[in-house]
PDB file of C-alpha atoms in Angstrom:
ATOM      1  CA  LEU A 835      -0.006  -0.068  -0.176  1.00 71.00           C
ATOM      2  CA  TRP A 836       1.378   3.345  -0.907  1.00 78.00           C
ATOM      3  CA  ASP A 837       0.453   6.317   1.297  1.00 86.00           C
ATOM      4  CA  GLY A 838       0.468  10.490   0.044  1.00 85.00           C
ATOM      5  CA  MET A 839       4.043  10.141   0.843  1.00 89.00           C
ATOM      6  CA  ASP A 840       5.234   7.212  -1.193  1.00 93.00           C
ATOM      7  CA  ARG A 841       3.825   8.837  -3.908  1.00 93.00           C
ATOM      8  CA  ILE A 842       5.344  11.994  -3.359  1.00 92.00           C
ATOM      9  CA  LEU A 843       8.512  10.113  -3.377  1.00 93.00           C
ATOM     10  CA  ALA A 844       8.025   8.104  -6.333  1.00 94.00           C
ATOM     11  CA  LEU A 845       7.256  11.667  -8.090  1.00 91.00           C
ATOM     12  CA  VAL A 846      10.558  13.050  -6.890  1.00 90.00           C
ATOM     13  CA  LYS A 847      12.343   9.941  -7.742  1.00 92.00           C
ATOM     14  CA  SER A 848      10.922   9.899 -11.533  1.00 91.00           C
ATOM     15  CA  ILE A 849      11.495  13.528 -12.395  1.00 87.00           C
ATOM     16  CA  GLU A 850      15.269  13.151 -10.483  1.00 86.00           C
ATOM     17  CA  ASP A 851      15.195  10.162 -13.359  1.00 90.00           C
ATOM     18  CA  ALA A 852      14.003  12.466 -15.960  1.00 87.00           C
ATOM     19  CA  ARG A 853      16.272  15.211 -15.369  1.00 84.00           C
ATOM     20  CA  ARG A 854      19.883  13.032 -15.532  1.00 86.00           C
ATOM     21  CA  SER A 855      18.660  11.109 -18.606  1.00 90.00           C
ATOM     22  CA  HIS A 856      17.651  14.710 -20.088  1.00 87.00           C
ATOM     23  CA  SER A 857      13.912  13.394 -20.813  1.00 87.00           C
ATOM     24  CA  PRO A 858      12.190  14.859 -23.431  1.00 87.00           C
ATOM     25  CA  VAL A 859       9.513  15.476 -21.277  1.00 82.00           C
ATOM     26  CA  TYR A 860      11.714  17.105 -18.418  1.00 82.00           C
ATOM     27  CA  GLU A 861      13.487  19.450 -21.041  1.00 80.00           C
ATOM     28  CA  GLU A 862       9.899  20.250 -22.916  1.00 81.00           C
ATOM     29  CA  GLU A 863       7.582  20.324 -19.954  1.00 80.00           C
ATOM     30  CA  ILE A 864       9.045  20.929 -16.376  1.00 79.00           C
ATOM     31  CA  LYS A 865      12.246  22.524 -17.068  1.00 76.00           C
ATOM     32  CA  LYS A 866      10.300  25.389 -18.228  1.00 81.00           C
ATOM     33  CA  THR A 867       7.459  25.324 -15.221  1.00 83.00           C
ATOM     34  CA  ARG A 868       7.076  28.149 -12.952  1.00 88.00           C
ATOM     35  CA  LEU A 869       5.534  27.322  -9.606  1.00 90.00           C
ATOM     36  CA  TYR A 870       3.598  29.785  -7.022  1.00 93.00           C
ATOM     37  CA  VAL A 871       2.580  28.010  -3.948  1.00 92.00           C
ATOM     38  CA  ASP A 872       0.771  29.300  -0.999  1.00 92.00           C
ATOM     39  CA  GLU A 873       0.487  28.336   2.979  1.00 88.00           C
ATOM     40  CA  VAL A 874       4.154  26.888   2.615  1.00 87.00           C
ATOM     41  CA  GLN A 875       4.161  25.987   6.252  1.00 84.00           C
ATOM     42  CA  ASP A 876       1.344  23.430   6.119  1.00 84.00           C
ATOM     43  CA  TYR A 877       3.811  20.798   3.612  1.00 87.00           C
ATOM     44  CA  THR A 878       6.529  18.591   4.736  1.00 85.00           C
ATOM     45  CA  GLN A 879      10.110  18.179   3.249  1.00 85.00           C
ATOM     46  CA  LEU A 880       9.049  16.068   1.024  1.00 89.00           C
ATOM     47  CA  GLU A 881       6.297  18.027  -0.461  1.00 91.00           C
ATOM     48  CA  ILE A 882       8.720  21.009  -0.657  1.00 89.00           C
ATOM     49  CA  LEU A 883      11.304  18.937  -2.541  1.00 89.00           C
ATOM     50  CA  LEU A 884       8.785  17.844  -5.084  1.00 91.00           C
ATOM     51  CA  PHE A 885       7.729  21.720  -5.728  1.00 91.00           C
ATOM     52  CA  PHE A 886      11.685  22.782  -6.016  1.00 88.00           C
ATOM     53  CA  TYR A 887      11.777  19.747  -8.489  1.00 86.00           C
ATOM     54  CA  ILE A 888       8.799  20.632 -10.451  1.00 86.00           C
ATOM     55  CA  GLY A 889       9.870  24.703 -10.319  1.00 82.00           C
ATOM     56  CA  GLY A 890      11.970  24.622 -13.738  1.00 75.00           C
ATOM     57  CA  GLY A 891      15.251  26.420 -11.998  1.00 74.00           C
ATOM     58  CA  PRO A 892      16.472  29.733 -10.455  1.00 74.00           C
ATOM     59  CA  GLY A 893      13.833  32.368 -10.107  1.00 82.00           C
ATOM     60  CA  ALA A 894      10.969  29.512 -11.182  1.00 86.00           C
ATOM     61  CA  LEU A 895       9.465  28.800  -7.361  1.00 88.00           C
ATOM     62  CA  PHE A 896       7.670  31.073  -5.368  1.00 91.00           C
ATOM     63  CA  LEU A 897       6.959  29.965  -1.990  1.00 89.00           C
ATOM     64  CA  ALA A 898       5.036  32.197   0.915  1.00 90.00           C
ATOM     65  CA  GLY A 899       3.693  31.469   4.273  1.00 85.00           C
ATOM     66  CA  ASP A 900       3.127  32.111   8.023  1.00 83.00           C
ATOM     67  CA  PRO A 901       4.921  29.672  10.334  1.00 73.00           C
ATOM     68  CA  ALA A 902       2.882  31.301  12.785  1.00 74.00           C
ATOM     69  CA  GLN A 903      -0.403  29.712  11.309  1.00 74.00           C
ATOM     70  CA  SER A 904       0.865  26.508  10.799  1.00 64.00           C
ATOM     71  CA  VAL A 905      -2.053  23.858  10.820  1.00 64.00           C
ATOM     72  CA  ALA A 906      -1.161  20.994   9.515  1.00 63.00           C
ATOM     73  CA  GLU A 907       0.348  17.770  11.415  1.00 66.00           C
ATOM     74  CA  GLY A 908       3.405  16.402  11.391  1.00 61.00           C
ATOM     75  CA  THR A 909       5.135  19.617   9.547  1.00 61.00           C
ATOM     76  CA  ASP A 910       6.982  21.180  12.606  1.00 67.00           C
ATOM     77  CA  PHE A 911       7.491  24.276   9.578  1.00 68.00           C
ATOM     78  CA  ARG A 912      10.855  26.258  10.312  1.00 74.00           C
ATOM     79  CA  PHE A 913      11.775  28.677   7.039  1.00 77.00           C
ATOM     80  CA  GLU A 914      15.221  26.855   7.793  1.00 79.00           C
ATOM     81  CA  ASP A 915      14.203  23.623   6.549  1.00 79.00           C
ATOM     82  CA  VAL A 916      13.002  25.113   3.187  1.00 81.00           C
ATOM     83  CA  ARG A 917      16.559  26.724   2.830  1.00 82.00           C
ATOM     84  CA  GLY A 918      17.812  23.570   3.483  1.00 83.00           C
ATOM     85  CA  VAL A 919      15.854  21.982   0.807  1.00 83.00           C
ATOM     86  CA  GLY A 920      16.831  24.449  -1.598  1.00 82.00           C
ATOM     87  CA  TYR A 921      20.779  23.717  -0.619  1.00 83.00           C
ATOM     88  CA  PHE A 922      19.893  20.309  -1.280  1.00 82.00           C
ATOM     89  CA  VAL A 923      18.550  20.760  -4.670  1.00 81.00           C
ATOM     90  CA  ALA A 924      21.398  23.254  -5.963  1.00 79.00           C
ATOM     91  CA  GLY A 925      23.936  20.654  -4.942  1.00 78.00           C
ATOM     92  CA  ASP A 926      25.387  21.707  -1.509  1.00 53.00           C
ATOM     93  CA  GLN A 927      23.802  19.233   1.129  1.00 41.00           C
ATOM     94  CA  VAL A 928      25.898  20.786   3.864  1.00 46.00           C
ATOM     95  CA  GLY A 929      23.797  23.640   3.242  1.00 47.00           C
ATOM     96  CA  ASN A 930      26.707  26.707   3.645  1.00 48.00           C
ATOM     97  CA  LYS A 931      25.507  29.843   2.524  1.00 50.00           C
ATOM     98  CA  ARG A 932      26.765  31.243  -0.372  1.00 46.00           C
ATOM     99  CA  HIS A 933      28.291  35.091  -0.678  1.00 42.00           C
TER     100      HIS A 933
END
């Protein structure tokens, strides 16, 4: 049985595979995507990772939220976590700030 996180993880892996293989679907569709997400505090880190993977690169993802309004159970939201996901996607898994 799959739950919501299993489906999201499968999507993330599929997008990563498509990106690495320069799939026409990735190059023509996903890479051009612009994504706007509101209430980001109600998403898990895995869901936020999916947003980064769907967004077509720098400047393609806009996240908005208010950590004081988190209502979803199990999210324990911090904007620092979003920054960490961004560093991971950018290839800086250590999370060092760039100047």
